[in-house]
PDB file of C-alpha atoms and ligand atoms in Angstrom:
ATOM      1  CA  MET M  23      32.306   0.781  -9.804  1.00 90.00           C
ATOM      2  CA  LEU M  24      28.702  -0.506  -9.693  1.00 94.00           C
ATOM      3  CA  ALA M  25      28.769  -0.412  -5.695  1.00 95.00           C
ATOM      4  CA  GLN M  26      26.725  -2.409  -2.765  1.00 96.00           C
ATOM      5  CA  ARG M  27      24.092   0.372  -0.875  1.00 96.00           C
ATOM      6  CA  THR M  28      22.900   0.201   2.806  1.00 97.00           C
ATOM      7  CA  LEU M  29      21.097   2.920   4.480  1.00 97.00           C
ATOM      8  CA  LYS M  30      22.557   6.198   5.780  1.00 96.00           C
ATOM      9  CA  SER M  31      20.679   5.782   9.216  1.00 97.00           C
ATOM     10  CA  ILE M  32      18.326   3.756  11.338  1.00 97.00           C
ATOM     11  CA  THR M  33      14.926   4.194  10.761  1.00 97.00           C
ATOM     12  CA  THR M  34      11.648   2.864  12.653  1.00 96.00           C
ATOM     13  CA  ALA M  35       7.682   1.603  12.007  1.00 95.00           C
ATOM     14  CA  VAL M  36       5.379   0.055  13.958  1.00 96.00           C
ATOM     15  CA  GLY M  37       2.273  -2.037  12.655  1.00 95.00           C
ATOM     16  CA  VAL M  38       0.653  -5.617  13.042  1.00 92.00           C
ATOM     17  CA  GLY M  39       1.113  -8.677  10.995  1.00 89.00           C
ATOM     18  CA  LEU M  40      -1.279  -9.440   8.366  1.00 84.00           C
ATOM     19  CA  HIS M  41      -1.826 -13.263   9.748  1.00 81.00           C
ATOM     20  CA  SER M  42      -1.373 -12.503  13.554  1.00 83.00           C
ATOM     21  CA  GLY M  43      -2.583  -9.116  14.169  1.00 87.00           C
ATOM     22  CA  GLN M  44      -0.029  -8.876  16.592  1.00 88.00           C
ATOM     23  CA  ARG M  45       1.709  -5.426  17.108  1.00 93.00           C
ATOM     24  CA  VAL M  46       5.601  -5.168  15.917  1.00 96.00           C
ATOM     25  CA  GLU M  47       7.959  -2.719  15.582  1.00 97.00           C
ATOM     26  CA  LEU M  48      10.512  -2.954  13.029  1.00 96.00           C
ATOM     27  CA  THR M  49      13.818  -1.376  13.020  1.00 98.00           C
ATOM     28  CA  LEU M  50      16.180  -1.159   9.643  1.00 98.00           C
ATOM     29  CA  ARG M  51      19.669  -0.646  10.252  1.00 98.00           C
ATOM     30  CA  PRO M  52      22.718   0.139   7.950  1.00 98.00           C
ATOM     31  CA  ALA M  53      24.722  -3.048   7.645  1.00 98.00           C
ATOM     32  CA  GLN M  54      28.224  -3.753   5.986  1.00 98.00           C
ATOM     33  CA  PRO M  55      29.458  -4.656   2.595  1.00 97.00           C
ATOM     34  CA  ASP M  56      28.462  -8.440   1.827  1.00 95.00           C
ATOM     35  CA  THR M  57      25.908  -8.643   4.974  1.00 96.00           C
ATOM     36  CA  GLY M  58      23.388  -8.842   2.949  1.00 96.00           C
ATOM     37  CA  ILE M  59      19.956  -8.952   4.421  1.00 97.00           C
ATOM     38  CA  VAL M  60      19.391 -10.000   7.515  1.00 97.00           C
ATOM     39  CA  PHE M  61      16.279 -10.446   9.935  1.00 97.00           C
ATOM     40  CA  ARG M  62      16.858 -10.524  13.827  1.00 98.00           C
ATOM     41  CA  ARG M  63      14.767 -11.230  16.258  1.00 98.00           C
ATOM     42  CA  VAL M  64      15.267  -8.800  18.735  1.00 97.00           C
ATOM     43  CA  ASP M  65      12.039 -10.245  21.317  1.00 96.00           C
ATOM     44  CA  LEU M  66      13.737 -13.512  22.145  1.00 96.00           C
ATOM     45  CA  PRO M  67      15.992 -14.255  24.989  1.00 96.00           C
ATOM     46  CA  GLU M  68      18.627 -14.391  23.049  1.00 95.00           C
ATOM     47  CA  PRO M  69      18.829 -12.345  19.795  1.00 96.00           C
ATOM     48  CA  VAL M  70      18.492 -14.630  16.388  1.00 97.00           C
ATOM     49  CA  ASP M  71      19.755 -13.322  12.967  1.00 97.00           C
ATOM     50  CA  ILE M  72      18.253 -15.259  10.586  1.00 96.00           C
ATOM     51  CA  PRO M  73      19.814 -13.933   6.550  1.00 95.00           C
ATOM     52  CA  VAL M  74      17.508 -14.210   3.899  1.00 94.00           C
ATOM     53  CA  THR M  75      18.842 -17.299   1.730  1.00 88.00           C
ATOM     54  CA  ALA M  76      16.729 -19.405  -0.664  1.00 81.00           C
ATOM     55  CA  GLN M  77      17.586 -21.983   1.078  1.00 79.00           C
ATOM     56  CA  SER M  78      16.148 -20.613   5.131  1.00 76.00           C
ATOM     57  CA  VAL M  79      12.454 -20.084   3.251  1.00 80.00           C
ATOM     58  CA  SER M  80      10.960 -22.316   5.233  1.00 74.00           C
ATOM     59  CA  ASP M  81       7.124 -22.158   4.451  1.00 73.00           C
ATOM     60  CA  THR M  82       4.875 -20.390   1.908  1.00 71.00           C
ATOM     61  CA  ARG M  83       1.872 -21.070   2.086  1.00 69.00           C
ATOM     62  CA  MET M  84       0.479 -17.520   2.062  1.00 67.00           C
ATOM     63  CA  ALA M  85       3.299 -15.704   2.395  1.00 75.00           C
ATOM     64  CA  SER M  86       6.887 -15.816   2.570  1.00 83.00           C
ATOM     65  CA  THR M  87       8.512 -17.064   5.849  1.00 89.00           C
ATOM     66  CA  ILE M  88      11.754 -17.621   6.619  1.00 91.00           C
ATOM     67  CA  ALA M  89      13.543 -19.536   9.456  1.00 91.00           C
ATOM     68  CA  ASN M  90      16.940 -19.757  11.515  1.00 92.00           C
ATOM     69  CA  GLY M  91      15.708 -23.477  13.928  1.00 92.00           C
ATOM     70  CA  ALA M  92      13.174 -22.289  15.464  1.00 92.00           C
ATOM     71  CA  ALA M  93      13.311 -18.563  15.175  1.00 94.00           C
ATOM     72  CA  LYS M  94      10.908 -17.582  12.325  1.00 94.00           C
ATOM     73  CA  VAL M  95       9.883 -14.115  10.655  1.00 94.00           C
ATOM     74  CA  HIS M  96       6.634 -14.408   8.208  1.00 91.00           C
ATOM     75  CA  THR M  97       5.496 -12.709   4.933  1.00 91.00           C
ATOM     76  CA  VAL M  98       8.905 -11.010   4.500  1.00 94.00           C
ATOM     77  CA  GLU M  99       7.892 -10.462   0.467  1.00 94.00           C
ATOM     78  CA  HIS M 100       6.991  -6.592   0.576  1.00 96.00           C
ATOM     79  CA  LEU M 101       9.714  -5.228   2.240  1.00 97.00           C
ATOM     80  CA  MET M 102      12.355  -7.710   0.635  1.00 97.00           C
ATOM     81  CA  SER M 103      10.056  -6.142  -2.999  1.00 97.00           C
ATOM     82  CA  ALA M 104      10.876  -2.631  -1.979  1.00 97.00           C
ATOM     83  CA  CYS M 105      15.264  -3.774  -1.399  1.00 97.00           C
ATOM     84  CA  ALA M 106      14.892  -5.356  -4.404  1.00 97.00           C
ATOM     85  CA  GLY M 107      13.188  -2.225  -6.225  1.00 96.00           C
ATOM     86  CA  LEU M 108      15.489   0.146  -4.482  1.00 95.00           C
ATOM     87  CA  GLY M 109      19.147  -1.918  -4.646  1.00 95.00           C
ATOM     88  CA  ILE M 110      18.926  -2.555  -0.951  1.00 96.00           C
ATOM     89  CA  ASP M 111      22.113  -4.716  -0.784  1.00 97.00           C
ATOM     90  CA  ASN M 112      23.052  -5.131   3.296  1.00 97.00           C
ATOM     91  CA  LEU M 113      20.539  -4.853   6.205  1.00 98.00           C
ATOM     92  CA  TYR M 114      19.526  -5.235   8.905  1.00 98.00           C
ATOM     93  CA  VAL M 115      15.971  -5.467   9.821  1.00 98.00           C
ATOM     94  CA  ASP M 116      15.380  -5.698  14.061  1.00 98.00           C
ATOM     95  CA  ILE M 117      11.795  -7.238  14.324  1.00 97.00           C
ATOM     96  CA  SER M 118       9.899  -7.670  17.681  1.00 97.00           C
ATOM     97  CA  ALA M 119       7.517 -10.431  17.086  1.00 95.00           C
ATOM     98  CA  GLU M 120       7.732 -13.061  14.222  1.00 93.00           C
ATOM     99  CA  GLU M 121       5.267 -11.994  11.504  1.00 93.00           C
ATOM    100  CA  VAL M 122       6.600  -8.520   9.422  1.00 95.00           C
ATOM    101  CA  PRO M 123       4.365  -5.514  10.084  1.00 94.00           C
ATOM    102  CA  ILE M 124       1.774  -5.519   7.129  1.00 93.00           C
ATOM    103  CA  LEU M 125       1.155  -1.210   7.017  1.00 94.00           C
ATOM    104  CA  ASP M 126      -0.733  -0.227   4.080  1.00 94.00           C
ATOM    105  CA  GLY M 127      -0.767  -4.116   2.329  1.00 95.00           C
ATOM    106  CA  SER M 128       1.667  -2.571  -0.517  1.00 97.00           C
ATOM    107  CA  ALA M 129       5.505  -2.167  -0.262  1.00 98.00           C
ATOM    108  CA  ALA M 130       4.895   1.959  -0.896  1.00 97.00           C
ATOM    109  CA  SER M 131       5.472   2.347   3.268  1.00 96.00           C
ATOM    110  CA  PHE M 132       8.765   0.356   3.034  1.00 97.00           C
ATOM    111  CA  VAL M 133       9.544   2.633   0.066  1.00 97.00           C
ATOM    112  CA  PHE M 134       8.900   5.619   2.185  1.00 95.00           C
ATOM    113  CA  LEU M 135      10.801   4.199   5.297  1.00 96.00           C
ATOM    114  CA  LEU M 136      14.101   2.682   2.626  1.00 96.00           C
ATOM    115  CA  GLN M 137      14.007   6.297   1.172  1.00 94.00           C
ATOM    116  CA  SER M 138      13.200   8.621   4.451  1.00 94.00           C
ATOM    117  CA  ALA M 139      16.940   6.685   5.542  1.00 95.00           C
ATOM    118  CA  GLY M 140      18.345   7.363   2.809  1.00 95.00           C
ATOM    119  CA  ILE M 141      20.642   5.529   0.929  1.00 94.00           C
ATOM    120  CA  GLU M 142      24.152   4.753   1.245  1.00 94.00           C
ATOM    121  CA  LEU M 143      26.754   3.588  -1.889  1.00 94.00           C
ATOM    122  CA  GLN M 144      29.494   1.400  -0.638  1.00 95.00           C
ATOM    123  CA  ARG M 145      33.028   0.399  -1.201  1.00 94.00           C
ATOM    124  CA  ALA M 146      32.792  -2.842  -2.368  1.00 96.00           C
ATOM    125  CA  PRO M 147      30.921  -4.363  -5.592  1.00 96.00           C
ATOM    126  CA  ARG M 148      27.580  -5.348  -6.499  1.00 96.00           C
ATOM    127  CA  ARG M 149      27.290  -8.840  -7.224  1.00 95.00           C
ATOM    128  CA  PHE M 150      24.448  -9.909  -9.483  1.00 96.00           C
ATOM    129  CA  ILE M 151      23.099 -13.005 -10.299  1.00 96.00           C
ATOM    130  CA  ARG M 152      22.827 -12.997 -14.509  1.00 97.00           C
ATOM    131  CA  VAL M 153      21.378 -15.734 -15.408  1.00 98.00           C
ATOM    132  CA  THR M 154      22.694 -17.355 -18.772  1.00 98.00           C
ATOM    133  CA  GLN M 155      20.042 -20.225 -19.733  1.00 98.00           C
ATOM    134  CA  PRO M 156      16.806 -21.017 -18.685  1.00 98.00           C
ATOM    135  CA  VAL M 157      15.357 -22.502 -16.080  1.00 98.00           C
ATOM    136  CA  GLU M 158      11.501 -23.156 -15.599  1.00 98.00           C
ATOM    137  CA  VAL M 159       9.307 -24.671 -13.041  1.00 97.00           C
ATOM    138  CA  ARG M 160       5.879 -26.378 -13.751  1.00 97.00           C
ATOM    139  CA  GLU M 161       2.761 -27.268 -11.962  1.00 96.00           C
ATOM    140  CA  GLY M 162      -1.221 -28.200 -12.652  1.00 94.00           C
ATOM    141  CA  GLU M 163      -2.635 -28.342 -16.441  1.00 93.00           C
ATOM    142  CA  GLY M 164      -5.658 -26.948 -17.941  1.00 89.00           C
ATOM    143  CA  ALA M 165      -7.429 -24.450 -15.598  1.00 86.00           C
ATOM    144  CA  ASN M 166      -4.313 -26.184 -12.643  1.00 91.00           C
ATOM    145  CA  LEU M 167      -1.837 -25.188 -14.577  1.00 94.00           C
ATOM    146  CA  LYS M 168       0.966 -22.660 -13.530  1.00 96.00           C
ATOM    147  CA  TRP M 169       4.526 -21.968 -13.965  1.00 97.00           C
ATOM    148  CA  ALA M 170       7.734 -19.697 -13.770  1.00 98.00           C
ATOM    149  CA  ARG M 171      10.326 -19.222 -15.700  1.00 98.00           C
ATOM    150  CA  LEU M 172      14.164 -17.233 -15.870  1.00 98.00           C
ATOM    151  CA  ALA M 173      15.944 -16.713 -18.933  1.00 98.00           C
ATOM    152  CA  PRO M 174      18.565 -14.117 -20.147  1.00 98.00           C
ATOM    153  CA  TYR M 175      18.718 -10.233 -19.944  1.00 97.00           C
ATOM    154  CA  HIS M 176      20.795  -7.777 -19.751  1.00 95.00           C
ATOM    155  CA  GLY M 177      18.735  -6.218 -17.188  1.00 96.00           C
ATOM    156  CA  PHE M 178      15.705  -7.554 -14.891  1.00 97.00           C
ATOM    157  CA  LYS M 179      12.227  -7.272 -16.355  1.00 97.00           C
ATOM    158  CA  LEU M 180       9.242  -9.282 -15.142  1.00 98.00           C
ATOM    159  CA  SER M 181       6.129 -10.305 -16.405  1.00 98.00           C
ATOM    160  CA  PHE M 182       2.642 -11.540 -15.603  1.00 96.00           C
ATOM    161  CA  GLU M 183      -0.096 -12.971 -15.803  1.00 94.00           C
ATOM    162  CA  ILE M 184      -2.963 -13.832 -13.324  1.00 91.00           C
ATOM    163  CA  GLU M 185      -6.582 -15.902 -14.441  1.00 87.00           C
ATOM    164  CA  PHE M 186      -8.853 -14.324 -11.950  1.00 81.00           C
ATOM    165  CA  HIS M 187     -12.314 -14.942 -13.437  1.00 82.00           C
ATOM    166  CA  HIS M 188     -14.299 -12.399 -11.333  1.00 84.00           C
ATOM    167  CA  PRO M 189     -16.211  -8.913 -12.177  1.00 83.00           C
ATOM    168  CA  ALA M 190     -13.112  -6.896 -10.541  1.00 81.00           C
ATOM    169  CA  VAL M 191     -10.444  -8.047 -12.017  1.00 81.00           C
ATOM    170  CA  ASP M 192     -11.693  -9.095 -15.284  1.00 77.00           C
ATOM    171  CA  SER M 193     -12.557  -5.373 -15.974  1.00 72.00           C
ATOM    172  CA  THR M 194      -9.250  -4.652 -15.193  1.00 73.00           C
ATOM    173  CA  GLY M 195      -5.025  -5.867 -16.923  1.00 75.00           C
ATOM    174  CA  GLN M 196      -4.578  -9.709 -16.009  1.00 87.00           C
ATOM    175  CA  ARG M 197      -1.291  -9.658 -17.494  1.00 92.00           C
ATOM    176  CA  VAL M 198       1.580  -7.086 -16.695  1.00 94.00           C
ATOM    177  CA  GLU M 199       5.327  -6.461 -17.813  1.00 96.00           C
ATOM    178  CA  PHE M 200       7.842  -4.311 -15.578  1.00 97.00           C
ATOM    179  CA  ASP M 201      11.461  -3.476 -16.547  1.00 96.00           C
ATOM    180  CA  MET M 202      13.937  -1.864 -14.384  1.00 93.00           C
ATOM    181  CA  SER M 203      15.422  -0.169 -16.818  1.00 90.00           C
ATOM    182  CA  SER M 204      12.347   2.338 -18.038  1.00 90.00           C
ATOM    183  CA  ASP M 205       9.544   2.324 -15.305  1.00 91.00           C
ATOM    184  CA  SER M 206       9.993   2.976 -11.288  1.00 92.00           C
ATOM    185  CA  TYR M 207       9.845   1.094  -9.251  1.00 95.00           C
ATOM    186  CA  ALA M 208       8.200   3.121  -6.773  1.00 94.00           C
ATOM    187  CA  ARG M 209       6.087   4.788  -8.624  1.00 94.00           C
ATOM    188  CA  ASP M 210       4.818   1.675 -11.224  1.00 95.00           C
ATOM    189  CA  ILE M 211       4.867  -1.382  -8.714  1.00 97.00           C
ATOM    190  CA  ALA M 212       5.164   0.015  -5.009  1.00 97.00           C
ATOM    191  CA  ARG M 213       1.271   1.337  -4.056  1.00 97.00           C
ATOM    192  CA  ALA M 214       0.427  -1.995  -5.818  1.00 97.00           C
ATOM    193  CA  ARG M 215      -1.600  -3.675  -2.297  1.00 96.00           C
ATOM    194  CA  THR M 216      -2.390  -6.875  -1.324  1.00 92.00           C
ATOM    195  CA  PHE M 217      -5.700  -8.331  -2.193  1.00 88.00           C
ATOM    196  CA  GLY M 218      -8.452 -10.834  -1.110  1.00 85.00           C
ATOM    197  CA  PHE M 219     -12.077 -12.260  -1.082  1.00 85.00           C
ATOM    198  CA  THR M 220     -14.710 -11.461   2.055  1.00 86.00           C
ATOM    199  CA  LYS M 221     -15.553 -15.640   2.087  1.00 84.00           C
ATOM    200  CA  ASP M 222     -11.423 -16.420   1.930  1.00 82.00           C
ATOM    201  CA  VAL M 223     -10.627 -14.263   4.962  1.00 79.00           C
ATOM    202  CA  GLU M 224     -13.245 -16.029   6.915  1.00 82.00           C
ATOM    203  CA  MET M 225     -11.774 -19.648   6.433  1.00 83.00           C
ATOM    204  CA  MET M 226      -8.441 -18.306   7.073  1.00 80.00           C
ATOM    205  CA  ARG M 227      -9.772 -16.379  10.034  1.00 82.00           C
ATOM    206  CA  ALA M 228     -11.013 -19.264  11.351  1.00 85.00           C
ATOM    207  CA  ASN M 229      -7.522 -21.165  10.419  1.00 82.00           C
ATOM    208  CA  GLY M 230      -5.906 -18.025  13.008  1.00 80.00           C
ATOM    209  CA  LEU M 231      -4.558 -16.184   9.479  1.00 78.00           C
ATOM    210  CA  ALA M 232      -5.241 -12.857   8.402  1.00 77.00           C
ATOM    211  CA  LEU M 233      -6.331 -11.614  11.990  1.00 80.00           C
ATOM    212  CA  GLY M 234      -4.826  -8.061  10.977  1.00 80.00           C
ATOM    213  CA  GLY M 235      -6.551  -8.295   7.631  1.00 81.00           C
ATOM    214  CA  GLY M 236      -8.734  -5.832   6.491  1.00 83.00           C
ATOM    215  CA  LEU M 237     -10.078  -2.548   4.538  1.00 88.00           C
ATOM    216  CA  ASP M 238      -6.882  -0.819   5.748  1.00 87.00           C
ATOM    217  CA  ASN M 239      -4.339  -2.384   4.587  1.00 90.00           C
ATOM    218  CA  ALA M 240      -5.700  -5.410   1.814  1.00 91.00           C
ATOM    219  CA  ILE M 241      -7.844  -4.723  -1.620  1.00 92.00           C
ATOM    220  CA  VAL M 242     -11.005  -7.154  -0.524  1.00 91.00           C
ATOM    221  CA  MET M 243     -13.492  -7.956  -2.774  1.00 90.00           C
ATOM    222  CA  ASP M 244     -17.066 -10.043  -2.155  1.00 90.00           C
ATOM    223  CA  ASP M 245     -18.286 -12.267  -5.538  1.00 89.00           C
ATOM    224  CA  TYR M 246     -19.346  -8.848  -7.680  1.00 89.00           C
ATOM    225  CA  LYS M 247     -17.175  -6.025  -6.591  1.00 91.00           C
ATOM    226  CA  VAL M 248     -14.382  -4.319  -4.986  1.00 92.00           C
ATOM    227  CA  LEU M 249     -15.318  -2.940  -1.324  1.00 92.00           C
ATOM    228  CA  ASN M 250     -13.142  -0.579  -0.487  1.00 93.00           C
ATOM    229  CA  SER M 251     -14.264   2.617  -0.339  1.00 92.00           C
ATOM    230  CA  ASP M 252     -12.013   4.117  -2.190  1.00 91.00           C
ATOM    231  CA  GLY M 253     -11.267   1.671  -5.265  1.00 92.00           C
ATOM    232  CA  LEU M 254      -8.331   0.182  -6.990  1.00 93.00           C
ATOM    233  CA  ARG M 255      -4.789   2.969  -6.511  1.00 94.00           C
ATOM    234  CA  TYR M 256      -3.867   1.129 -10.230  1.00 93.00           C
ATOM    235  CA  ASP M 257      -6.302  -0.141 -12.978  1.00 89.00           C
ATOM    236  CA  ASP M 258      -4.100  -3.222 -13.206  1.00 92.00           C
ATOM    237  CA  GLU M 259      -3.673  -2.993  -9.000  1.00 93.00           C
ATOM    238  CA  PHE M 260      -4.431  -7.155  -9.107  1.00 92.00           C
ATOM    239  CA  VAL M 261      -1.573  -8.317 -11.079  1.00 94.00           C
ATOM    240  CA  LYS M 262       1.132  -4.947 -10.045  1.00 96.00           C
ATOM    241  CA  HIS M 263       0.904  -6.679  -6.772  1.00 96.00           C
ATOM    242  CA  LYS M 264       1.738 -10.015  -8.164  1.00 96.00           C
ATOM    243  CA  ILE M 265       4.974  -9.109  -9.692  1.00 97.00           C
ATOM    244  CA  LEU M 266       5.479  -6.585  -6.078  1.00 97.00           C
ATOM    245  CA  ASP M 267       5.274  -9.658  -4.378  1.00 96.00           C
ATOM    246  CA  ALA M 268       7.226 -11.847  -7.252  1.00 97.00           C
ATOM    247  CA  MET M 269      10.127  -8.991  -6.871  1.00 97.00           C
ATOM    248  CA  GLY M 270      10.656  -9.698  -3.222  1.00 96.00           C
ATOM    249  CA  ASP M 271      10.483 -14.100  -3.000  1.00 94.00           C
ATOM    250  CA  LEU M 272      12.982 -13.503  -6.249  1.00 96.00           C
ATOM    251  CA  TYR M 273      15.527 -11.020  -3.938  1.00 96.00           C
ATOM    252  CA  ILE M 274      15.135 -13.956  -1.542  1.00 93.00           C
ATOM    253  CA  VAL M 275      17.965 -15.331  -3.165  1.00 93.00           C
ATOM    254  CA  GLY M 276      20.502 -13.059  -2.371  1.00 93.00           C
ATOM    255  CA  LYS M 277      22.029 -10.979  -5.165  1.00 94.00           C
ATOM    256  CA  PRO M 278      19.778  -8.721  -7.465  1.00 96.00           C
ATOM    257  CA  LEU M 279      19.460 -10.908 -10.590  1.00 97.00           C
ATOM    258  CA  LEU M 280      19.820 -10.120 -13.986  1.00 97.00           C
ATOM    259  CA  ALA M 281      17.307 -12.670 -16.203  1.00 98.00           C
ATOM    260  CA  ALA M 282      13.827 -11.940 -17.632  1.00 98.00           C
ATOM    261  CA  TYR M 283      11.552 -13.447 -14.890  1.00 98.00           C
ATOM    262  CA  SER M 284       7.703 -14.940 -17.178  1.00 98.00           C
ATOM    263  CA  ALA M 285       4.841 -16.675 -14.966  1.00 97.00           C
ATOM    264  CA  PHE M 286       1.468 -18.013 -15.054  1.00 96.00           C
ATOM    265  CA  ARG M 287      -0.467 -17.584 -11.991  1.00 93.00           C
ATOM    266  CA  SER M 288       2.636 -18.465  -9.927  1.00 93.00           C
ATOM    267  CA  GLY M 289       2.918 -17.429  -6.188  1.00 91.00           C
ATOM    268  CA  HIS M 290       5.304 -17.661  -3.266  1.00 91.00           C
ATOM    269  CA  ALA M 291       6.123 -21.293  -3.405  1.00 91.00           C
ATOM    270  CA  MET M 292       6.240 -21.553  -7.220  1.00 95.00           C
ATOM    271  CA  ASN M 293       8.587 -18.436  -6.798  1.00 94.00           C
ATOM    272  CA  ASN M 294      10.839 -20.286  -4.296  1.00 92.00           C
ATOM    273  CA  GLN M 295      10.662 -23.212  -6.563  1.00 93.00           C
ATOM    274  CA  LEU M 296      12.250 -21.723  -8.991  1.00 95.00           C
ATOM    275  CA  LEU M 297      15.385 -20.205  -6.644  1.00 94.00           C
ATOM    276  CA  ARG M 298      16.171 -23.503  -5.714  1.00 92.00           C
ATOM    277  CA  GLU M 299      15.752 -25.014  -9.435  1.00 95.00           C
ATOM    278  CA  LEU M 300      17.888 -22.200 -10.210  1.00 95.00           C
ATOM    279  CA  LEU M 301      20.778 -22.899  -7.781  1.00 93.00           C
ATOM    280  CA  ALA M 302      20.433 -26.677  -8.414  1.00 94.00           C
ATOM    281  CA  HIS M 303      22.216 -25.821 -12.080  1.00 96.00           C
ATOM    282  CA  PRO M 304      24.785 -23.916 -11.802  1.00 95.00           C
ATOM    283  CA  GLU M 305      25.094 -24.301 -15.505  1.00 97.00           C
ATOM    284  CA  CYS M 306      22.531 -21.963 -16.111  1.00 97.00           C
ATOM    285  CA  TYR M 307      24.226 -18.702 -13.606  1.00 97.00           C
ATOM    286  CA  GLU M 308      27.118 -16.702 -13.095  1.00 97.00           C
ATOM    287  CA  ILE M 309      28.137 -14.653 -10.758  1.00 96.00           C
ATOM    288  CA  VAL M 310      29.679 -11.300 -12.478  1.00 97.00           C
ATOM    289  CA  SER M 311      30.043  -7.144 -11.008  1.00 96.00           C
ATOM    290  CA  PHE M 312      30.666  -4.284 -13.308  1.00 95.00           C
ATOM    291  CA  ASP M 313      33.572  -2.183 -12.930  1.00 93.00           C
ATOM    292  CA  ASP M 314      33.128  -0.366 -15.498  1.00 90.00           C
ATOM    293  CA  GLU M 315      28.970   1.628 -13.880  1.00 88.00           C
ATOM    294  CA  ARG M 316      28.638   2.398 -18.051  1.00 88.00           C
ATOM    295  CA  LYS M 317      28.119  -2.231 -19.018  1.00 91.00           C
ATOM    296  CA  ALA M 318      25.975  -2.049 -16.208  1.00 91.00           C
ATOM    297  CA  PRO M 319      22.291  -2.261 -17.145  1.00 91.00           C
ATOM    298  CA  LYS M 320      20.472   0.337 -17.350  1.00 85.00           C
ATOM    299  CA  GLY M 321      18.116   1.452 -13.917  1.00 81.00           C
ATOM    300  CA  PHE M 322      21.384  -0.767 -11.942  1.00 82.00           C
ATOM    301  CA  ALA M 323      23.704   1.954 -12.890  1.00 67.00           C
ATOM    302  CA  GLN M 324      21.298   5.021 -12.758  1.00 55.00           C
ATOM    303  CA  PRO M 325      20.936   7.059  -9.956  1.00 52.00           C
ATOM    304  CA  LEU M 326      17.406   6.077  -7.749  1.00 53.00           C
ATOM    305  CA  ARG M 327      14.687   7.325  -9.188  1.00 47.00           C
ATOM    306  CA  ALA M 328      12.317   9.548  -6.983  1.00 45.00           C
ATOM    307  CA  TRP M 329       8.452   9.321  -6.527  1.00 41.00           C
TER     308      TRP M 329
HETATM  309 ZN1   ZN J 674       1.612  -9.947  -1.428  1.00 67.67          ZN
END
C-alpha cells in the first residue's frame, strides 16, 4: 500500500513574517492519518485550528492566506510547497502569529526542518486527486493574458512560463518544467527564492506590506540587475520559484494531485481559481489510492530522495 506520511518528531523554527515583519514561532507536529495539514493559531486567547482546504483560502493578493472565521494565516505557500514536495499528508503547524516566517524566501528551510524531524509512514492509504479531464482558467488578452490548466497525467508534473521583461530575467529561463517522477524537488526547486523589485518594495511598504523583506530573504532587483551580492541560486531561479509557489498553492486542495499542471503568468489567485474550478466539476477528477505500490506513479512510490 502507498501510505500516508507524517513527521516522526516535533520540530520548531523562528523567523519573521515577510509582510508583517513580526517575529513568529512555528512548531511542526505529527498528526493522525486523514488529519491533513492543519494550522493552529496558538497565540489567540483560545487556539483556533485552520484546516487547509481550497475553501479556506481567503485572500491571494500577495500570498496565499487561509482563514477559519476571523483567524488567519498568511503566506502558507512555501511551507505547503515543501509538504507537497516531500509528500507530507498529515501535519499540525502551530504558529504564534498570523504569518508563516519567510526564512530565506524559499522552501529550503522547510525541507530541512521536515527532513530533520524524519518522515513516518502511516497505516492508511495515501489518497490522490486524479484529474480525468482537462480543467482550465483564463483571464485577459494580449499582454494581459494569463492562464492555468490541469490535464490528466499518471504522475505530477508542472510547466510554468513567465514573461518578465527585465535584463536579469531575460538572460535566464522564462520557462521551466518539473516532473516529480524524474526530478528532485529538494535539489531542483526548493531553493528558489521569492523575488521583487526595489520600486515595488517601496510601494508595498507604504501599504504596510513586505516589512520583513530584504536581501536575506528575496532576490531583489532594480531596473537593471540583481542586487544580492551572491547572485542567483539557479540560472532560472525566477521561474523555478513560480513552480515552487504553484506546488504550494495546488497542495492547498488537501490531497496530492495526479495531473499535469501548466501555466502562463499565473499566480496565487489564479492557482486557487483553478482548484475551485476543478472541485466544481466532479466529472473531471476521481479520488484514488494504490494498494499495490508498484502501480503508483514513479516518484511517489520510491523512497524520498535526499539532497
Ligand atoms: Zn513564493
